[in-house]
Rosetta silent file (secondary structure, phi, psi, omega in degrees, C-alpha in Angstrom):
SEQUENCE: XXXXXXXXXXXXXXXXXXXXXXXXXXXXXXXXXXXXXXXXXXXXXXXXXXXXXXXXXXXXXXXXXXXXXXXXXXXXXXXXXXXXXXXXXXXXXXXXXXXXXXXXXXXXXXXXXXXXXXXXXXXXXXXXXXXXXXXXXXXXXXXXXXXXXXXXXXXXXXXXXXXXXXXXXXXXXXXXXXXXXXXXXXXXXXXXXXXXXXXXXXXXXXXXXXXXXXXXXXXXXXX
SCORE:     score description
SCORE:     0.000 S_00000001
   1 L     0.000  129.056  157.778   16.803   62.872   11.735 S_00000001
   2 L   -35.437  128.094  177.554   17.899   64.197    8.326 S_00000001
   3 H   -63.349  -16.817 -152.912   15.323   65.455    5.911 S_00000001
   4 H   -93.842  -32.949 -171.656   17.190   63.719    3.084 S_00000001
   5 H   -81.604  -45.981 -172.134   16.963   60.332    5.495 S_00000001
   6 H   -61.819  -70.876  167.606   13.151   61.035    6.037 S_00000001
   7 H   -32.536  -35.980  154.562   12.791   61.166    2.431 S_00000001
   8 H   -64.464  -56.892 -150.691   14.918   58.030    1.160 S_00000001
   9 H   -66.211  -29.614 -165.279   12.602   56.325    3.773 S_00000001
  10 H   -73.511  -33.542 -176.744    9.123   57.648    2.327 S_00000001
  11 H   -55.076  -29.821 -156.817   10.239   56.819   -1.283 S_00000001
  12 H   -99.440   10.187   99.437   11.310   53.579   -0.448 S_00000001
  13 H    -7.895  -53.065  164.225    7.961   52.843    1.399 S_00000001
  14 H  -106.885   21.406  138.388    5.821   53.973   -1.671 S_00000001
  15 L   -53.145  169.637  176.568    7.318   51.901   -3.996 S_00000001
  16 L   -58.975  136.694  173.488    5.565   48.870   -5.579 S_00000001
  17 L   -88.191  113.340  133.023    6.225   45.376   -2.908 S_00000001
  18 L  -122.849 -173.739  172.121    7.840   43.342   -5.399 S_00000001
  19 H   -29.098  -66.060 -176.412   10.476   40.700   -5.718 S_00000001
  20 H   -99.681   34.797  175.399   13.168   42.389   -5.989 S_00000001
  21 H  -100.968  -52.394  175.297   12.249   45.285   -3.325 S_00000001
  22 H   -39.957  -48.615  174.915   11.823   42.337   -1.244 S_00000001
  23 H  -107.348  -20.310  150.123   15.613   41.357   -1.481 S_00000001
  24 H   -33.324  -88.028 -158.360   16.739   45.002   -1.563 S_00000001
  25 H   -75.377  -15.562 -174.677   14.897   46.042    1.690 S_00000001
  26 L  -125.617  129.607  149.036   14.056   42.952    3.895 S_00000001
  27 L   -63.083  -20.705  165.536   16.635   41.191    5.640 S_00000001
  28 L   -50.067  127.113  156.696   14.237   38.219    6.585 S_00000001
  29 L   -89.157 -162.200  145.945   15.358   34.831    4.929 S_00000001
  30 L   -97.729   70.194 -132.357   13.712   32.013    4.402 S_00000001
  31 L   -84.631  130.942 -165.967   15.448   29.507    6.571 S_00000001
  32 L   -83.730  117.850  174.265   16.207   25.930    4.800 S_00000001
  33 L   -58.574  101.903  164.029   14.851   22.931    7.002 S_00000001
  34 L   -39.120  144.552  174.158   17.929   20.896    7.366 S_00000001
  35 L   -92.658  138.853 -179.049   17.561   17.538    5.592 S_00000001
  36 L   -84.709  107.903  177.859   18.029   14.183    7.979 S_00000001
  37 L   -83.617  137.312  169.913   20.725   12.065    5.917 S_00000001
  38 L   -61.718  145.715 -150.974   20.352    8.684    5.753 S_00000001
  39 L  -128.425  151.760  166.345   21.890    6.661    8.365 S_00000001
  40 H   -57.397  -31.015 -142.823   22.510    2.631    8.501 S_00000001
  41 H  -110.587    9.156 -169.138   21.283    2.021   11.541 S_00000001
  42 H  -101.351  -53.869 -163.995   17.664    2.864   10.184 S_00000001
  43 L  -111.494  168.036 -169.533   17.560   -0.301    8.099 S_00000001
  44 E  -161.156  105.244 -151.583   17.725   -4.251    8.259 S_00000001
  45 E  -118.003  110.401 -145.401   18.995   -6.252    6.260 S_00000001
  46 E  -159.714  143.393  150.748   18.936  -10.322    6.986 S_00000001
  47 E  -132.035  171.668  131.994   19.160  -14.171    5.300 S_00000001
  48 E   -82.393  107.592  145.886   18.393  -17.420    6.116 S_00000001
  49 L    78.566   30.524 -170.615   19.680  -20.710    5.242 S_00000001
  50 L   -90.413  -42.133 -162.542   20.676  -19.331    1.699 S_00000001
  51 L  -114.787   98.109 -174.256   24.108  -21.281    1.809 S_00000001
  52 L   -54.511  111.805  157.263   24.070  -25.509    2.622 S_00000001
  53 L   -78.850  149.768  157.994   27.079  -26.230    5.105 S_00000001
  54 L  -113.311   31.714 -179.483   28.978  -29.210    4.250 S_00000001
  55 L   -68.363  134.983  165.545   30.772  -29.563    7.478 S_00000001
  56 L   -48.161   -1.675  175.670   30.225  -33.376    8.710 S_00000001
  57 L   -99.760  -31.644  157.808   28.633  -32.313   12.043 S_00000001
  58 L   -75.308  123.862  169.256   25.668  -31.199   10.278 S_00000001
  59 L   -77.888  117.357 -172.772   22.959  -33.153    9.126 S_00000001
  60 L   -60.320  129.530 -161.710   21.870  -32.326    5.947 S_00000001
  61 L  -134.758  136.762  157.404   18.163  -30.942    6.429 S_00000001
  62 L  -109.105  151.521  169.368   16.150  -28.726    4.215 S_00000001
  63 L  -122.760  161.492  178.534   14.979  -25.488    5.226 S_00000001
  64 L   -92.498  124.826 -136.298   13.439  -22.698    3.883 S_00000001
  65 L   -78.874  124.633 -168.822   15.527  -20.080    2.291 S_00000001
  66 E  -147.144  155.599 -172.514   14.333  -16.517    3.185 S_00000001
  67 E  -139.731  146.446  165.696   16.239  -12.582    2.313 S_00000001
  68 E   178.354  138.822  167.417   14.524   -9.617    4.123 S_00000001
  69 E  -152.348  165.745 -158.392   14.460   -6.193    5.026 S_00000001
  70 E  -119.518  152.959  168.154   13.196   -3.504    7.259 S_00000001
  71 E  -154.581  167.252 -159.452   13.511    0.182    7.442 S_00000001
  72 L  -112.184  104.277 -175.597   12.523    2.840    9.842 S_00000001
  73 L   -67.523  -49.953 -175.831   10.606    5.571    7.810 S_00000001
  74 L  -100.683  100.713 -174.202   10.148    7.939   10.711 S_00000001
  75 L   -42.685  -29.766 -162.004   13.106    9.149   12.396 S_00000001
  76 L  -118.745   33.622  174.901   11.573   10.072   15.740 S_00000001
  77 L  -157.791  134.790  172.449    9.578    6.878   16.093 S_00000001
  78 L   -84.515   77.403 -134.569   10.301    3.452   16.529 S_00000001
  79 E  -123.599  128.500 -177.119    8.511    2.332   13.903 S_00000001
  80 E  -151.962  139.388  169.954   10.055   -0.363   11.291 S_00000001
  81 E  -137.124  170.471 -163.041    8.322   -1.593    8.128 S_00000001
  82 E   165.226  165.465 -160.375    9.681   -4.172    5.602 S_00000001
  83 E  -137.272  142.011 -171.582    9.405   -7.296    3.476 S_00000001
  84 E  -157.178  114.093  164.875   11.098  -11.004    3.494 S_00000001
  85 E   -72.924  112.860  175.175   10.912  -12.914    0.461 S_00000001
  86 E  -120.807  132.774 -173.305   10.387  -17.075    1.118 S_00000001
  87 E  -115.377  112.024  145.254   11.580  -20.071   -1.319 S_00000001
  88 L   -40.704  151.414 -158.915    9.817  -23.415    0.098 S_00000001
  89 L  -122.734   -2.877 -162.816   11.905  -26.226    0.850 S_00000001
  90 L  -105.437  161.974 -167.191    9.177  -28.940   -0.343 S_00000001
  91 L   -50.518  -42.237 -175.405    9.289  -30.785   -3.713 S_00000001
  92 L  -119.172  101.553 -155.473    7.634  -27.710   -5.225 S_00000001
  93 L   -78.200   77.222  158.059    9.878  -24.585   -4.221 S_00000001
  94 L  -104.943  164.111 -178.299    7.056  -21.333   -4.022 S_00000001
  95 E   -91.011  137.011  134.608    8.066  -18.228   -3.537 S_00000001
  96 L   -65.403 -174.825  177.591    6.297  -16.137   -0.648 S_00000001
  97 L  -154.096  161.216  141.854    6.143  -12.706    0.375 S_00000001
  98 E  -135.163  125.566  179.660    5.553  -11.303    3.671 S_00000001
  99 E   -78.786  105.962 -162.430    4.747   -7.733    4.510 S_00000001
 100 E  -112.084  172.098 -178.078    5.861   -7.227    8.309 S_00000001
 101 E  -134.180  174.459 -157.646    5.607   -4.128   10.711 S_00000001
 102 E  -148.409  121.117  165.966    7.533   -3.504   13.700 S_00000001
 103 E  -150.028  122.974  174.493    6.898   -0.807   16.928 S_00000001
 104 L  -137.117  143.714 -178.666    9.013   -0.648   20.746 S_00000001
 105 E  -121.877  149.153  161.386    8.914    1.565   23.398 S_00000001
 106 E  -153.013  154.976 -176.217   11.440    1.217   26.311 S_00000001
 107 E  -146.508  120.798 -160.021   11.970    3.123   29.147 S_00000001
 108 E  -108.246  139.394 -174.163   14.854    3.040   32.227 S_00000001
 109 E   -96.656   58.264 -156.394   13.477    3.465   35.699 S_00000001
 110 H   -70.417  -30.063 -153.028   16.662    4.925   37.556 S_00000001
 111 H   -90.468   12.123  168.935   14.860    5.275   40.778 S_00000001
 112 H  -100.039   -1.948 -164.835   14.403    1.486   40.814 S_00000001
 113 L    60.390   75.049  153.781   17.886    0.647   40.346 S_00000001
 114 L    50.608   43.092  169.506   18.333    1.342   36.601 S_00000001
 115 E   -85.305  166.304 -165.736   15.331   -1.430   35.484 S_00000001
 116 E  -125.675  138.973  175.296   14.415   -1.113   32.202 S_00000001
 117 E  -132.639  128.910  148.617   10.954   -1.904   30.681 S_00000001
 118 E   -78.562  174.319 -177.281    9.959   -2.592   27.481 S_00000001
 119 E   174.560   94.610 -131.584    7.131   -3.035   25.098 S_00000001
 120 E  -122.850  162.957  164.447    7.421   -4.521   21.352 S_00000001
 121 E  -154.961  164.654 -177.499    4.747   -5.091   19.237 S_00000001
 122 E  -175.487  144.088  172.054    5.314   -6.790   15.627 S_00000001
 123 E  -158.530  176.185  172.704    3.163   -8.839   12.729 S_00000001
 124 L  -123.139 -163.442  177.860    3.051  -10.007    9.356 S_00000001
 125 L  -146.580  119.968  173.030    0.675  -10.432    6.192 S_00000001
 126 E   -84.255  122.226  159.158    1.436  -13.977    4.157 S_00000001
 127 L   -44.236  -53.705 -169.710    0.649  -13.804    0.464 S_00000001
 128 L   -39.769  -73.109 -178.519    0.691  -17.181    0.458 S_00000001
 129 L  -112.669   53.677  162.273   -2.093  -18.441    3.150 S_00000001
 130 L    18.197   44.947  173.901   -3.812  -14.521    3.141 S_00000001
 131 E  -130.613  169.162  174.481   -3.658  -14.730    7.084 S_00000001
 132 L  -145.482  152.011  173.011   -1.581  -12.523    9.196 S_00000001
 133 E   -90.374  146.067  173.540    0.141  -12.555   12.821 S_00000001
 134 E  -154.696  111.820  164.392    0.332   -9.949   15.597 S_00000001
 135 E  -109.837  163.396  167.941    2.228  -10.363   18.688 S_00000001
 136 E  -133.821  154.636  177.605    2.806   -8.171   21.763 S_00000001
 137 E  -150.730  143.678  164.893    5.719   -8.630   24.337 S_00000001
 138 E  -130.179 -159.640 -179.443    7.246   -6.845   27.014 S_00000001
 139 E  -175.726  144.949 -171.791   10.354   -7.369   29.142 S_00000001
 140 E  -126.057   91.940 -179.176   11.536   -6.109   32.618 S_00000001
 141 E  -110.177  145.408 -153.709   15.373   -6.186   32.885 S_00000001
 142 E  -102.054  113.142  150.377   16.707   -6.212   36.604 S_00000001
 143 E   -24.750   92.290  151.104   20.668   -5.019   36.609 S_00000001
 144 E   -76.864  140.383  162.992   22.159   -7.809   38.364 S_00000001
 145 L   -77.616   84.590 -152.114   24.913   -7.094   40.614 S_00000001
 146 L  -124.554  109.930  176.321   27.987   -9.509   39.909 S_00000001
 147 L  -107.924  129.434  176.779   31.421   -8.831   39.766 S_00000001
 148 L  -116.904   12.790  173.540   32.525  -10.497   36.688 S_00000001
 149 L   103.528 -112.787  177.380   35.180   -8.608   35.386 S_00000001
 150 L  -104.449    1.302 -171.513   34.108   -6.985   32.188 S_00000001
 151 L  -104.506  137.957  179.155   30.513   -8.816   32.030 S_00000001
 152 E  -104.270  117.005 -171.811   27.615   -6.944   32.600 S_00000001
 153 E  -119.165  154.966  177.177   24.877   -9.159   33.687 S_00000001
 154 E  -164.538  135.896  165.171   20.841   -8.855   34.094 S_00000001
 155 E   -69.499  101.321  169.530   17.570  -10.701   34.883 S_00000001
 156 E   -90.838  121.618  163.210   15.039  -10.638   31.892 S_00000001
 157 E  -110.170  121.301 -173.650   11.481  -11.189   32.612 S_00000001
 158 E  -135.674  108.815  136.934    9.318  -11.137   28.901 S_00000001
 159 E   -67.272  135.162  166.447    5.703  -12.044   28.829 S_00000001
 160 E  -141.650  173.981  179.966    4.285  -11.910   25.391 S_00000001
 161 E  -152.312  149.364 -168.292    0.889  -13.133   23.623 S_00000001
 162 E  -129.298  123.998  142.345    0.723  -14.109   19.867 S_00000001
 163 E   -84.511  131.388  144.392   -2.628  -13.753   17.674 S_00000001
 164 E   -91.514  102.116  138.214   -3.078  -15.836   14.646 S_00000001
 165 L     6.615  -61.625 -116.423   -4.991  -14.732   12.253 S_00000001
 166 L  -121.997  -58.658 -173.392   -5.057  -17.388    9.694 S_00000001
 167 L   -97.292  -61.395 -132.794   -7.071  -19.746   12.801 S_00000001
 168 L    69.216   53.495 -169.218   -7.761  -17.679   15.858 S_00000001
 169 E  -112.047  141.195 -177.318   -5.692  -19.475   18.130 S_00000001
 170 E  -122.716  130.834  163.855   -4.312  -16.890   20.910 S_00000001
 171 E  -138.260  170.645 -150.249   -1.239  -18.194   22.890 S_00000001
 172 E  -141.111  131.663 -178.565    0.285  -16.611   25.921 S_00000001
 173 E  -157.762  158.254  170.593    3.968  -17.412   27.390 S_00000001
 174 E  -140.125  142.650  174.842    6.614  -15.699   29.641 S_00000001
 175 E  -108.050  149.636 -171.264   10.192  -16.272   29.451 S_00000001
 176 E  -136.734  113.879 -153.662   12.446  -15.439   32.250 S_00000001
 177 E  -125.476  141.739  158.574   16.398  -15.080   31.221 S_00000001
 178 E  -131.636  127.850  174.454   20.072  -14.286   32.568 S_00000001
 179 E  -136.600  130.941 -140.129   22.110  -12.750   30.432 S_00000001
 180 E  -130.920  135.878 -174.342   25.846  -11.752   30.279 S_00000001
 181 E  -130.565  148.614  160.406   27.489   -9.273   27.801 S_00000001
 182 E  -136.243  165.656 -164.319   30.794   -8.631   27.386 S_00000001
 183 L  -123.927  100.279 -157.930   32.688   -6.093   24.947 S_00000001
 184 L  -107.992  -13.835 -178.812   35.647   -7.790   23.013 S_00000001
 185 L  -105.486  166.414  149.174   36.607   -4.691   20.839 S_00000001
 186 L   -78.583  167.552 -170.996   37.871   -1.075   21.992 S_00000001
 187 L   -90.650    3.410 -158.463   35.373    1.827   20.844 S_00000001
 188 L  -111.685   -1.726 -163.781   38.385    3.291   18.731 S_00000001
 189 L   -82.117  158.377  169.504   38.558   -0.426   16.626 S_00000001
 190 L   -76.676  -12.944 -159.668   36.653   -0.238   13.270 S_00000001
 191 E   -91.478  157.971  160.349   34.893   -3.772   14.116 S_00000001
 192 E  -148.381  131.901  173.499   32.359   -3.843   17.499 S_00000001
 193 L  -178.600  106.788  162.522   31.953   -7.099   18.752 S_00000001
 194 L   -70.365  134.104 -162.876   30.355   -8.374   21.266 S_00000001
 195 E  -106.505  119.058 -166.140   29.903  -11.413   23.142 S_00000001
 196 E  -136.377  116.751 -143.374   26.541  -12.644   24.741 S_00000001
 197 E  -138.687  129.642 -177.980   25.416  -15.968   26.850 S_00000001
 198 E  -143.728  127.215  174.377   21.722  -16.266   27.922 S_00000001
 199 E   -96.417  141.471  137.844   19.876  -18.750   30.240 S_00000001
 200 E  -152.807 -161.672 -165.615   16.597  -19.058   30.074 S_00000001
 201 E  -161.639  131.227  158.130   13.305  -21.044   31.284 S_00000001
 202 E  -132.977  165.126  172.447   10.329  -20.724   29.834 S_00000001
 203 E  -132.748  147.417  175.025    6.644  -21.442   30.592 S_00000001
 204 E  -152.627  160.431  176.551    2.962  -21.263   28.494 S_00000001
 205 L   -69.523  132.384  178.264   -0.358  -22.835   29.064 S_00000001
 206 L    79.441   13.799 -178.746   -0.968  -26.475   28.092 S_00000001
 207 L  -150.995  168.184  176.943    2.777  -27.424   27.209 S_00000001
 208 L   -62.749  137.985  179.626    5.971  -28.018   29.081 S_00000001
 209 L   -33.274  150.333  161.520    8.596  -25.948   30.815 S_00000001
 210 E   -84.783  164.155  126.150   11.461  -24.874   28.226 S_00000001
 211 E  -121.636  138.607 -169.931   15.261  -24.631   28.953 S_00000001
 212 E  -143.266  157.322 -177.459   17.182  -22.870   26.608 S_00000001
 213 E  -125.512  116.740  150.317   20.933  -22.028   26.219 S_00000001
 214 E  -141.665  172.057 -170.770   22.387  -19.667   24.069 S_00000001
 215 E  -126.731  129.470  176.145   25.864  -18.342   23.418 S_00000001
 216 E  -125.417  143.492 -173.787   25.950  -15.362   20.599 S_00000001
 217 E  -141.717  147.467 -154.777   28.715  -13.364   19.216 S_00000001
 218 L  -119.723  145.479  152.499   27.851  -10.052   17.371 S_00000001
 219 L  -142.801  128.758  154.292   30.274   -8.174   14.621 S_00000001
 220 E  -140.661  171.053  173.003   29.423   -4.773   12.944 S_00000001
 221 E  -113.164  148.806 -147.983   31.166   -2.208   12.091 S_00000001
 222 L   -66.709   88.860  155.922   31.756    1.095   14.017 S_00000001
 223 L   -27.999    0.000    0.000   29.540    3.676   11.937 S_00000001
């Protein structure tokens, strides 16, 4: 090594550590934690009954008119908290509040033939009557095998249990469902929208079987 190189090095060694020796001599950054942009799909956004149909098939009824929404704080948990604003429907029209939380786990089970399990949990806080709700539910969906075309079909089994608060009444029910999906857009359309028909039967302690029908059709747009 050069004496002249030995000599740059000792000098620049018994300098002072400051700032700007610091960006002279060290190549070490400081590396900027990327920021996580907000994404739509985080939050939820929902009414009720805010707009009276006047189609003739409807019976005019009142109900109570509710706005609300949820957001997901923590990206890497399924975690949703949020608020829904209620206008009574009764000669004297209060306003509520409700504070609600949200948490689900799910998990697919390939070596079962692709079942899926779930496991929701979800409650509120009423301004109104100071009591609050907590339910838990889970669901087991079996991949039925049907050929239907373009419908994707499955057996849902969901037990849940509901605590009230407000009384201390605990109820306990399981629902058991077939349900059919279909896909009515291409993934290249800007719209997604989907088509969805669910049987189901349900049962709980002290009250009668259910039967329920429903037919749902979903539009958002491709994000």
């Amino acid at each position: 090594m050069p004496v002249a190189s030995v000599a740059d090095e000792m000098k620049i060694w018994s300098e002072n550590i400051t700032s700007a020796w610091l960006d002279n001599h060290v190549a070490a950054r400081r590396a900027g934690r990327p920021r996580s942009s907000p994404r739509l799909n985080r939050t939820q956004i929902w009414a009720n009954n805010i707009a009276r149909s006047d189609m003739q098939a409807f019976v005019p009824t009142d109900f109570d008119r509710a706005v609300g929404a949820k957001m997901q704080p923590f990206h890497d948990y399924n975690f949703l908290v949020g608020t829904e604003l209620i206008r009574g429907s009764g000669e004297v029209s209060l306003l509520s509040s409700k504070a609600t939380w949200e948490a689900f786990l799910t998990r697919d089970w390939e070596r079962l033939g692709g079942v899926r399990f779930g496991l929701s949990t979800a409650g509120f806080v009423d301004s109104i009557q100071s009591g609050y709700s907590q339910s838990v539910s889970g669901t087991m969906d079996i991949p039925l095998d049907l050929s239907l075309h373009t419908w994707s079909t499955e057996l849902r089994l969901s037990p849940s249990m509901n605590l009230d608060g407000l009384n201390g009444d605990i109820s306990t029910g399981l629902l058991s469902e077939i349900i059919g999906q279909t896909r009515l857009t291409t993934p290249a359309d800007r719209f997604r929208s989907e088509l969805n028909v669910r049987l189901g039967y349900g049962l709980a302690p002290n009250t009668r079987p259910v039967a329920s029908a429903r037919l749902e059709l979903r539009i958002a747009p491709n994000l």
